[in-house]
Amino acid sequence: MLLHNQKHKIGIVIVATNAYFILGLRLVNRFNNFYSGFSQIKFYFFSDQDPAPYLHKEINISYINQKHSNWVDGVNSKFKNILSLEDSDCDYIYFLDSDTNINNPFNEWSILGDLVGGEHFGNKTWMKDVKNYDRNPRSSAYVPYNTELPQTYYLGAFFGGKKENVIEMCKVMCEWQEHNKKISHEPGVNDESYLNKYFHYNPPKTIPIEKFPFVISDKGGMHNTREPSLDISNLVEGANERKYSLWDIKFNKIV
């Protein structure tokens, strides 16, 4: 039972290597400014740069050094990264893609649950009749067309819940990733394919897209963010100048 006067320890996992570093900084900044709840929030920031010098000093953040040579390695690292928090003191763990933006106040009660997923923005439109599941029968992420279970397609950019449930889910999905590596198969939408298979057979609390409190895949006008060598030095400098205030990225500039 969730009590609204109960304080929880919530871990927020962000993977922000290469050019995604600046987007990860934005997410932490805006989460910190718009969060209106009472729980203890701790950010776990997986990156090749330490975010602390560019953020308000009172933000509780743990930097875990990590490098990725390409975008696919980055997105596929999230489940293993979450497993590294198994012995943390978090009550809940949530993953947010680094290019997630926040524009309105929110609190934890909109996202708390035993296991939680966000409805994909295409679930009721272009995926209304056929979901974007991995249809390769050899794949560990496979979901058949003729499944008899209810079908909802979830965002890969957000998921979470009670720590023990999220850890168990990530253990299973890491095993699935290893299987597909052995057969040289990369699912069409990478990590999202594994998450959707798991949720298909283990339905989570679903946050409908119309009630989803965050903005997905907002890169602020940045181009070629998947290019590891993209120069973001001017953006990082701008973020550093505004670390004690709310800022955003618009048209590839800090505003």
PDB file of C-alpha atoms in Angstrom:
ATOM      1  CA  MET A   1       0.000   0.000   0.000  1.00  0.00           C
ATOM      2  CA  LEU A   2       1.367   3.421  -0.978  1.00  0.00           C
ATOM      3  CA  LEU A   3       1.024   6.092   1.697  1.00  0.00           C
ATOM      4  CA  HIS A   4       1.276   9.661   0.456  1.00  0.00           C
ATOM      5  CA  ASN A   5       2.968  10.840   3.646  1.00  0.00           C
ATOM      6  CA  GLN A   6       5.612   8.113   3.471  1.00  0.00           C
ATOM      7  CA  LYS A   7       9.095   9.056   2.316  1.00  0.00           C
ATOM      8  CA  HIS A   8      10.881   6.662  -0.018  1.00  0.00           C
ATOM      9  CA  LYS A   9      14.411   6.391  -1.304  1.00  0.00           C
ATOM     10  CA  ILE A  10      14.189   6.564  -5.077  1.00  0.00           C
ATOM     11  CA  GLY A  11      17.140   5.914  -7.375  1.00  0.00           C
ATOM     12  CA  ILE A  12      17.066   7.503 -10.834  1.00  0.00           C
ATOM     13  CA  VAL A  13      19.364   5.779 -13.354  1.00  0.00           C
ATOM     14  CA  ILE A  14      20.677   7.818 -16.294  1.00  0.00           C
ATOM     15  CA  VAL A  15      23.121   6.682 -18.991  1.00  0.00           C
ATOM     16  CA  ALA A  16      24.723   9.760 -20.548  1.00  0.00           C
ATOM     17  CA  THR A  17      27.927   8.983 -22.387  1.00  0.00           C
ATOM     18  CA  ASN A  18      29.445  10.952 -25.270  1.00  0.00           C
ATOM     19  CA  ALA A  19      27.121  13.683 -26.610  1.00  0.00           C
ATOM     20  CA  TYR A  20      24.318  12.502 -24.327  1.00  0.00           C
ATOM     21  CA  PHE A  21      26.252  13.947 -21.377  1.00  0.00           C
ATOM     22  CA  ILE A  22      24.706  17.382 -21.860  1.00  0.00           C
ATOM     23  CA  LEU A  23      21.217  15.869 -22.161  1.00  0.00           C
ATOM     24  CA  GLY A  24      21.790  13.941 -18.942  1.00  0.00           C
ATOM     25  CA  LEU A  25      22.791  17.184 -17.204  1.00  0.00           C
ATOM     26  CA  ARG A  26      19.596  18.801 -18.454  1.00  0.00           C
ATOM     27  CA  LEU A  27      17.490  15.914 -17.160  1.00  0.00           C
ATOM     28  CA  VAL A  28      18.990  16.104 -13.669  1.00  0.00           C
ATOM     29  CA  ASN A  29      18.650  19.891 -13.593  1.00  0.00           C
ATOM     30  CA  ARG A  30      15.020  19.887 -14.665  1.00  0.00           C
ATOM     31  CA  PHE A  31      14.065  16.867 -12.540  1.00  0.00           C
ATOM     32  CA  ASN A  32      15.530  18.655  -9.518  1.00  0.00           C
ATOM     33  CA  ASN A  33      13.635  21.861 -10.316  1.00  0.00           C
ATOM     34  CA  PHE A  34      10.250  20.342 -11.154  1.00  0.00           C
ATOM     35  CA  TYR A  35      10.066  17.519  -8.598  1.00  0.00           C
ATOM     36  CA  SER A  36       7.526  18.456  -5.898  1.00  0.00           C
ATOM     37  CA  GLY A  37       7.417  15.267  -3.827  1.00  0.00           C
ATOM     38  CA  PHE A  38       8.871  14.333  -0.460  1.00  0.00           C
ATOM     39  CA  SER A  39      11.000  11.280  -1.204  1.00  0.00           C
ATOM     40  CA  GLN A  40      14.783  11.157  -1.139  1.00  0.00           C
ATOM     41  CA  ILE A  41      15.985  11.268  -4.746  1.00  0.00           C
ATOM     42  CA  LYS A  42      19.422  10.013  -5.719  1.00  0.00           C
ATOM     43  CA  PHE A  43      20.692  10.101  -9.289  1.00  0.00           C
ATOM     44  CA  TYR A  44      22.987   7.343 -10.578  1.00  0.00           C
ATOM     45  CA  PHE A  45      24.776   8.927 -13.513  1.00  0.00           C
ATOM     46  CA  PHE A  46      26.621   6.530 -15.833  1.00  0.00           C
ATOM     47  CA  SER A  47      28.893   8.603 -18.050  1.00  0.00           C
ATOM     48  CA  ASP A  48      32.402   9.261 -19.293  1.00  0.00           C
ATOM     49  CA  GLN A  49      32.347  12.664 -17.562  1.00  0.00           C
ATOM     50  CA  ASP A  50      31.649  13.614 -13.953  1.00  0.00           C
ATOM     51  CA  PRO A  51      28.408  15.630 -13.841  1.00  0.00           C
ATOM     52  CA  ALA A  52      28.883  17.062 -10.342  1.00  0.00           C
ATOM     53  CA  PRO A  53      30.839  20.211 -11.369  1.00  0.00           C
ATOM     54  CA  TYR A  54      27.960  21.255 -13.632  1.00  0.00           C
ATOM     55  CA  LEU A  55      25.089  20.731 -11.180  1.00  0.00           C
ATOM     56  CA  HIS A  56      23.744  22.360  -8.031  1.00  0.00           C
ATOM     57  CA  LYS A  57      25.929  21.172  -5.165  1.00  0.00           C
ATOM     58  CA  GLU A  58      22.940  20.019  -3.113  1.00  0.00           C
ATOM     59  CA  ILE A  59      21.823  17.439  -5.709  1.00  0.00           C
ATOM     60  CA  ASN A  60      22.447  13.884  -4.489  1.00  0.00           C
ATOM     61  CA  ILE A  61      24.265  12.242  -7.382  1.00  0.00           C
ATOM     62  CA  SER A  62      26.540   9.232  -7.759  1.00  0.00           C
ATOM     63  CA  TYR A  63      28.876   9.243 -10.763  1.00  0.00           C
ATOM     64  CA  ILE A  64      29.764   5.872 -12.288  1.00  0.00           C
ATOM     65  CA  ASN A  65      32.473   6.121 -14.932  1.00  0.00           C
ATOM     66  CA  GLN A  66      31.526   4.337 -18.128  1.00  0.00           C
ATOM     67  CA  LYS A  67      32.551   4.619 -21.786  1.00  0.00           C
ATOM     68  CA  HIS A  68      30.704   3.568 -24.938  1.00  0.00           C
ATOM     69  CA  SER A  69      32.154   3.507 -28.434  1.00  0.00           C
ATOM     70  CA  ASN A  70      28.711   3.733 -30.040  1.00  0.00           C
ATOM     71  CA  TRP A  71      25.068   4.482 -29.325  1.00  0.00           C
ATOM     72  CA  VAL A  72      23.912   0.846 -29.355  1.00  0.00           C
ATOM     73  CA  ASP A  73      26.351  -0.109 -26.600  1.00  0.00           C
ATOM     74  CA  GLY A  74      25.021   2.778 -24.565  1.00  0.00           C
ATOM     75  CA  VAL A  75      21.348   1.892 -24.794  1.00  0.00           C
ATOM     76  CA  ASN A  76      22.046  -1.789 -24.231  1.00  0.00           C
ATOM     77  CA  SER A  77      24.008  -1.085 -21.040  1.00  0.00           C
ATOM     78  CA  LYS A  78      21.016   0.074 -19.022  1.00  0.00           C
ATOM     79  CA  PHE A  79      19.944  -3.306 -17.627  1.00  0.00           C
ATOM     80  CA  LYS A  80      23.445  -4.232 -16.476  1.00  0.00           C
ATOM     81  CA  ASN A  81      23.911  -0.779 -14.981  1.00  0.00           C
ATOM     82  CA  ILE A  82      20.737  -1.144 -12.975  1.00  0.00           C
ATOM     83  CA  LEU A  83      21.959  -4.489 -11.624  1.00  0.00           C
ATOM     84  CA  SER A  84      24.919  -2.692 -10.077  1.00  0.00           C
ATOM     85  CA  LEU A  85      22.425  -1.066  -7.680  1.00  0.00           C
ATOM     86  CA  GLU A  86      21.227  -4.367  -6.244  1.00  0.00           C
ATOM     87  CA  ASP A  87      22.912  -3.658  -2.896  1.00  0.00           C
ATOM     88  CA  SER A  88      21.931   0.014  -2.786  1.00  0.00           C
ATOM     89  CA  ASP A  89      19.529   1.331  -0.151  1.00  0.00           C
ATOM     90  CA  CYS A  90      16.945   2.376  -2.763  1.00  0.00           C
ATOM     91  CA  ASP A  91      13.330   1.414  -2.187  1.00  0.00           C
ATOM     92  CA  TYR A  92      12.511   2.114  -5.837  1.00  0.00           C
ATOM     93  CA  ILE A  93      14.603   2.315  -8.994  1.00  0.00           C
ATOM     94  CA  TYR A  94      13.595   4.137 -12.180  1.00  0.00           C
ATOM     95  CA  PHE A  95      15.383   4.426 -15.492  1.00  0.00           C
ATOM     96  CA  LEU A  96      15.012   7.519 -17.673  1.00  0.00           C
ATOM     97  CA  ASP A  97      16.660   8.015 -21.060  1.00  0.00           C
ATOM     98  CA  SER A  98      19.086  10.920 -20.923  1.00  0.00           C
ATOM     99  CA  ASP A  99      17.199  12.791 -23.671  1.00  0.00           C
ATOM    100  CA  THR A 100      14.064  12.925 -21.529  1.00  0.00           C
ATOM    101  CA  ASN A 101      12.825  16.427 -20.740  1.00  0.00           C
ATOM    102  CA  ILE A 102      10.534  17.737 -18.010  1.00  0.00           C
ATOM    103  CA  ASN A 103       8.373  20.833 -18.395  1.00  0.00           C
ATOM    104  CA  ASN A 104       5.878  20.652 -15.541  1.00  0.00           C
ATOM    105  CA  PRO A 105       5.846  19.989 -11.784  1.00  0.00           C
ATOM    106  CA  PHE A 106       5.365  16.342 -10.803  1.00  0.00           C
ATOM    107  CA  ASN A 107       5.674  14.090  -7.787  1.00  0.00           C
ATOM    108  CA  GLU A 108       6.422  10.439  -7.199  1.00  0.00           C
ATOM    109  CA  TRP A 109       2.782   9.405  -6.888  1.00  0.00           C
ATOM    110  CA  SER A 110       2.326   9.586 -10.628  1.00  0.00           C
ATOM    111  CA  ILE A 111       5.003   6.934 -11.197  1.00  0.00           C
ATOM    112  CA  LEU A 112       5.237   4.758  -8.073  1.00  0.00           C
ATOM    113  CA  GLY A 113       4.243   1.091  -8.283  1.00  0.00           C
ATOM    114  CA  ASP A 114       5.525  -2.436  -7.882  1.00  0.00           C
ATOM    115  CA  LEU A 115       6.599  -2.511 -11.549  1.00  0.00           C
ATOM    116  CA  VAL A 116       5.822   0.416 -13.831  1.00  0.00           C
ATOM    117  CA  GLY A 117       5.920   1.065 -17.575  1.00  0.00           C
ATOM    118  CA  GLY A 118       4.959   4.031 -19.724  1.00  0.00           C
ATOM    119  CA  GLU A 119       2.605   3.512 -22.652  1.00  0.00           C
ATOM    120  CA  HIS A 120       4.367   4.186 -25.941  1.00  0.00           C
ATOM    121  CA  PHE A 121       3.035   7.213 -27.831  1.00  0.00           C
ATOM    122  CA  GLY A 122       2.386   4.955 -30.839  1.00  0.00           C
ATOM    123  CA  ASN A 123       0.549   2.224 -28.975  1.00  0.00           C
ATOM    124  CA  LYS A 124      -2.957   3.433 -29.891  1.00  0.00           C
ATOM    125  CA  THR A 125      -2.059   4.954 -33.270  1.00  0.00           C
ATOM    126  CA  TRP A 126       0.410   3.413 -35.718  1.00  0.00           C
ATOM    127  CA  MET A 127       0.814   0.327 -33.499  1.00  0.00           C
ATOM    128  CA  LYS A 128      -2.884  -0.042 -32.754  1.00  0.00           C
ATOM    129  CA  ASP A 129      -3.227  -3.328 -34.657  1.00  0.00           C
ATOM    130  CA  VAL A 130       0.348  -4.654 -34.856  1.00  0.00           C
ATOM    131  CA  LYS A 131       2.837  -3.956 -32.069  1.00  0.00           C
ATOM    132  CA  ASN A 132       6.515  -3.412 -32.796  1.00  0.00           C
ATOM    133  CA  TYR A 133       7.664  -6.589 -31.013  1.00  0.00           C
ATOM    134  CA  ASP A 134      10.711  -8.597 -32.061  1.00  0.00           C
ATOM    135  CA  ARG A 135       9.248 -11.245 -34.412  1.00  0.00           C
ATOM    136  CA  ASN A 136      12.394 -13.319 -34.906  1.00  0.00           C
ATOM    137  CA  PRO A 137      11.562 -16.789 -33.492  1.00  0.00           C
ATOM    138  CA  ARG A 138      15.238 -17.378 -32.644  1.00  0.00           C
ATOM    139  CA  SER A 139      15.422 -14.214 -30.586  1.00  0.00           C
ATOM    140  CA  SER A 140      15.109 -14.195 -26.822  1.00  0.00           C
ATOM    141  CA  ALA A 141      12.946 -11.054 -27.235  1.00  0.00           C
ATOM    142  CA  TYR A 142      10.472 -12.874 -29.499  1.00  0.00           C
ATOM    143  CA  VAL A 143       6.741 -12.268 -29.126  1.00  0.00           C
ATOM    144  CA  PRO A 144       4.568 -14.167 -31.631  1.00  0.00           C
ATOM    145  CA  TYR A 145       1.933 -12.484 -33.779  1.00  0.00           C
ATOM    146  CA  ASN A 146      -0.672 -14.949 -32.528  1.00  0.00           C
ATOM    147  CA  THR A 147      -0.136 -14.271 -28.821  1.00  0.00           C
ATOM    148  CA  GLU A 148      -3.365 -14.612 -26.878  1.00  0.00           C
ATOM    149  CA  LEU A 149      -2.292 -12.147 -24.185  1.00  0.00           C
ATOM    150  CA  PRO A 150      -3.426  -8.516 -24.091  1.00  0.00           C
ATOM    151  CA  GLN A 151      -0.998  -6.299 -26.000  1.00  0.00           C
ATOM    152  CA  THR A 152       0.321  -2.924 -24.891  1.00  0.00           C
ATOM    153  CA  TYR A 153       3.531  -1.477 -26.260  1.00  0.00           C
ATOM    154  CA  TYR A 154       5.769   0.337 -23.790  1.00  0.00           C
ATOM    155  CA  LEU A 155       8.408   3.033 -23.968  1.00  0.00           C
ATOM    156  CA  GLY A 156      11.981   1.843 -23.661  1.00  0.00           C
ATOM    157  CA  ALA A 157      12.877   5.296 -22.331  1.00  0.00           C
ATOM    158  CA  PHE A 158      11.187   4.825 -18.953  1.00  0.00           C
ATOM    159  CA  PHE A 159      10.523   1.986 -16.533  1.00  0.00           C
ATOM    160  CA  GLY A 160      10.921   1.215 -12.854  1.00  0.00           C
ATOM    161  CA  GLY A 161       9.305   0.107  -9.642  1.00  0.00           C
ATOM    162  CA  LYS A 162      10.286  -1.527  -6.383  1.00  0.00           C
ATOM    163  CA  LYS A 163      13.973  -2.306  -6.342  1.00  0.00           C
ATOM    164  CA  GLU A 164      13.612  -6.058  -5.976  1.00  0.00           C
ATOM    165  CA  ASN A 165      11.199  -6.265  -8.915  1.00  0.00           C
ATOM    166  CA  VAL A 166      13.334  -4.097 -11.193  1.00  0.00           C
ATOM    167  CA  ILE A 167      16.480  -6.053 -10.303  1.00  0.00           C
ATOM    168  CA  GLU A 168      14.759  -9.367 -11.055  1.00  0.00           C
ATOM    169  CA  MET A 169      13.500  -8.058 -14.385  1.00  0.00           C
ATOM    170  CA  CYS A 170      16.938  -6.761 -15.386  1.00  0.00           C
ATOM    171  CA  LYS A 171      18.572 -10.081 -14.512  1.00  0.00           C
ATOM    172  CA  VAL A 172      16.226 -11.828 -16.922  1.00  0.00           C
ATOM    173  CA  MET A 173      16.728  -9.246 -19.660  1.00  0.00           C
ATOM    174  CA  CYS A 174      20.516  -9.420 -19.322  1.00  0.00           C
ATOM    175  CA  GLU A 175      20.268 -13.172 -19.903  1.00  0.00           C
ATOM    176  CA  TRP A 176      18.163 -12.489 -22.984  1.00  0.00           C
ATOM    177  CA  GLN A 177      20.756 -10.037 -24.261  1.00  0.00           C
ATOM    178  CA  GLU A 178      23.519 -12.620 -23.833  1.00  0.00           C
ATOM    179  CA  HIS A 179      21.515 -15.197 -25.771  1.00  0.00           C
ATOM    180  CA  ASN A 180      21.066 -12.833 -28.698  1.00  0.00           C
ATOM    181  CA  LYS A 181      24.740 -11.905 -28.705  1.00  0.00           C
ATOM    182  CA  LYS A 182      25.571 -15.586 -29.145  1.00  0.00           C
ATOM    183  CA  ILE A 183      23.355 -15.831 -32.221  1.00  0.00           C
ATOM    184  CA  SER A 184      24.481 -12.395 -33.528  1.00  0.00           C
ATOM    185  CA  HIS A 185      20.995 -10.939 -33.375  1.00  0.00           C
ATOM    186  CA  GLU A 186      20.259  -7.339 -32.422  1.00  0.00           C
ATOM    187  CA  PRO A 187      16.515  -6.701 -31.934  1.00  0.00           C
ATOM    188  CA  GLY A 188      15.034  -4.005 -34.115  1.00  0.00           C
ATOM    189  CA  VAL A 189      14.561  -1.529 -31.290  1.00  0.00           C
ATOM    190  CA  ASN A 190      17.372  -2.768 -29.072  1.00  0.00           C
ATOM    191  CA  ASP A 191      16.627  -2.606 -25.327  1.00  0.00           C
ATOM    192  CA  GLU A 192      12.976  -1.705 -25.947  1.00  0.00           C
ATOM    193  CA  SER A 193      12.364  -5.130 -27.472  1.00  0.00           C
ATOM    194  CA  TYR A 194      13.454  -6.918 -24.303  1.00  0.00           C
ATOM    195  CA  LEU A 195      11.432  -4.629 -22.074  1.00  0.00           C
ATOM    196  CA  ASN A 196       8.299  -5.176 -24.142  1.00  0.00           C
ATOM    197  CA  LYS A 197       8.654  -8.939 -24.070  1.00  0.00           C
ATOM    198  CA  TYR A 198       9.057  -8.883 -20.289  1.00  0.00           C
ATOM    199  CA  PHE A 199       6.057  -6.588 -19.820  1.00  0.00           C
ATOM    200  CA  HIS A 200       3.990  -8.671 -22.247  1.00  0.00           C
ATOM    201  CA  TYR A 201       4.321 -11.692 -19.959  1.00  0.00           C
ATOM    202  CA  ASN A 202       4.597  -9.722 -16.688  1.00  0.00           C
ATOM    203  CA  PRO A 203       2.195  -6.788 -17.087  1.00  0.00           C
ATOM    204  CA  PRO A 204       3.250  -3.680 -15.136  1.00  0.00           C
ATOM    205  CA  LYS A 205       1.280  -0.764 -13.816  1.00  0.00           C
ATOM    206  CA  THR A 206       0.789   1.236 -17.000  1.00  0.00           C
ATOM    207  CA  ILE A 207       1.043   5.018 -17.138  1.00  0.00           C
ATOM    208  CA  PRO A 208      -1.192   6.069 -20.069  1.00  0.00           C
ATOM    209  CA  ILE A 209       0.582   8.325 -22.532  1.00  0.00           C
ATOM    210  CA  GLU A 210      -1.880  11.151 -21.821  1.00  0.00           C
ATOM    211  CA  LYS A 211      -0.839  11.077 -18.138  1.00  0.00           C
ATOM    212  CA  PHE A 212       2.862  10.528 -18.702  1.00  0.00           C
ATOM    213  CA  PRO A 213       4.714  13.311 -16.830  1.00  0.00           C
ATOM    214  CA  PHE A 214       7.857  13.481 -18.983  1.00  0.00           C
ATOM    215  CA  VAL A 215       8.793  14.397 -22.555  1.00  0.00           C
ATOM    216  CA  ILE A 216      10.509  11.569 -24.437  1.00  0.00           C
ATOM    217  CA  SER A 217      13.317  11.953 -26.990  1.00  0.00           C
ATOM    218  CA  ASP A 218      13.692  15.714 -26.733  1.00  0.00           C
ATOM    219  CA  LYS A 219      17.196  16.548 -27.964  1.00  0.00           C
ATOM    220  CA  GLY A 220      16.689  20.298 -27.961  1.00  0.00           C
ATOM    221  CA  GLY A 221      17.585  20.712 -31.603  1.00  0.00           C
ATOM    222  CA  MET A 222      20.897  18.896 -31.262  1.00  0.00           C
ATOM    223  CA  HIS A 223      21.923  16.966 -34.378  1.00  0.00           C
ATOM    224  CA  ASN A 224      23.892  13.728 -34.740  1.00  0.00           C
ATOM    225  CA  THR A 225      23.729  12.939 -31.030  1.00  0.00           C
ATOM    226  CA  ARG A 226      24.630   9.323 -31.801  1.00  0.00           C
ATOM    227  CA  GLU A 227      28.018  10.454 -33.114  1.00  0.00           C
ATOM    228  CA  PRO A 228      30.524   9.737 -30.281  1.00  0.00           C
ATOM    229  CA  SER A 229      32.850  12.581 -31.303  1.00  0.00           C
ATOM    230  CA  LEU A 230      30.160  15.291 -31.455  1.00  0.00           C
ATOM    231  CA  ASP A 231      31.515  18.508 -29.917  1.00  0.00           C
ATOM    232  CA  ILE A 232      29.264  19.639 -27.054  1.00  0.00           C
ATOM    233  CA  SER A 233      31.792  21.865 -25.282  1.00  0.00           C
ATOM    234  CA  ASN A 234      29.820  25.085 -25.834  1.00  0.00           C
ATOM    235  CA  LEU A 235      26.657  23.493 -24.452  1.00  0.00           C
ATOM    236  CA  VAL A 236      28.484  22.140 -21.405  1.00  0.00           C
ATOM    237  CA  GLU A 237      29.987  25.570 -20.764  1.00  0.00           C
ATOM    238  CA  GLY A 238      26.535  27.121 -20.940  1.00  0.00           C
ATOM    239  CA  ALA A 239      25.126  24.534 -18.528  1.00  0.00           C
ATOM    240  CA  ASN A 240      27.945  25.263 -16.099  1.00  0.00           C
ATOM    241  CA  GLU A 241      27.072  28.961 -16.111  1.00  0.00           C
ATOM    242  CA  ARG A 242      23.436  28.138 -15.236  1.00  0.00           C
ATOM    243  CA  LYS A 243      23.901  25.252 -12.797  1.00  0.00           C
ATOM    244  CA  TYR A 244      22.072  27.084  -9.997  1.00  0.00           C
ATOM    245  CA  SER A 245      19.034  27.895 -12.141  1.00  0.00           C
ATOM    246  CA  LEU A 246      16.576  26.093 -14.420  1.00  0.00           C
ATOM    247  CA  TRP A 247      17.810  25.738 -17.994  1.00  0.00           C
ATOM    248  CA  ASP A 248      16.912  23.949 -21.214  1.00  0.00           C
ATOM    249  CA  ILE A 249      18.296  23.250 -24.682  1.00  0.00           C
ATOM    250  CA  LYS A 250      16.482  24.899 -27.583  1.00  0.00           C
ATOM    251  CA  PHE A 251      17.688  25.055 -31.173  1.00  0.00           C
ATOM    252  CA  ASN A 252      20.982  23.524 -30.054  1.00  0.00           C
ATOM    253  CA  LYS A 253      21.619  26.300 -27.516  1.00  0.00           C
ATOM    254  CA  ILE A 254      21.399  26.558 -23.738  1.00  0.00           C
ATOM    255  CA  VAL A 255      18.499  28.792 -22.757  1.00  0.00           C
TER     256      VAL A 255
END
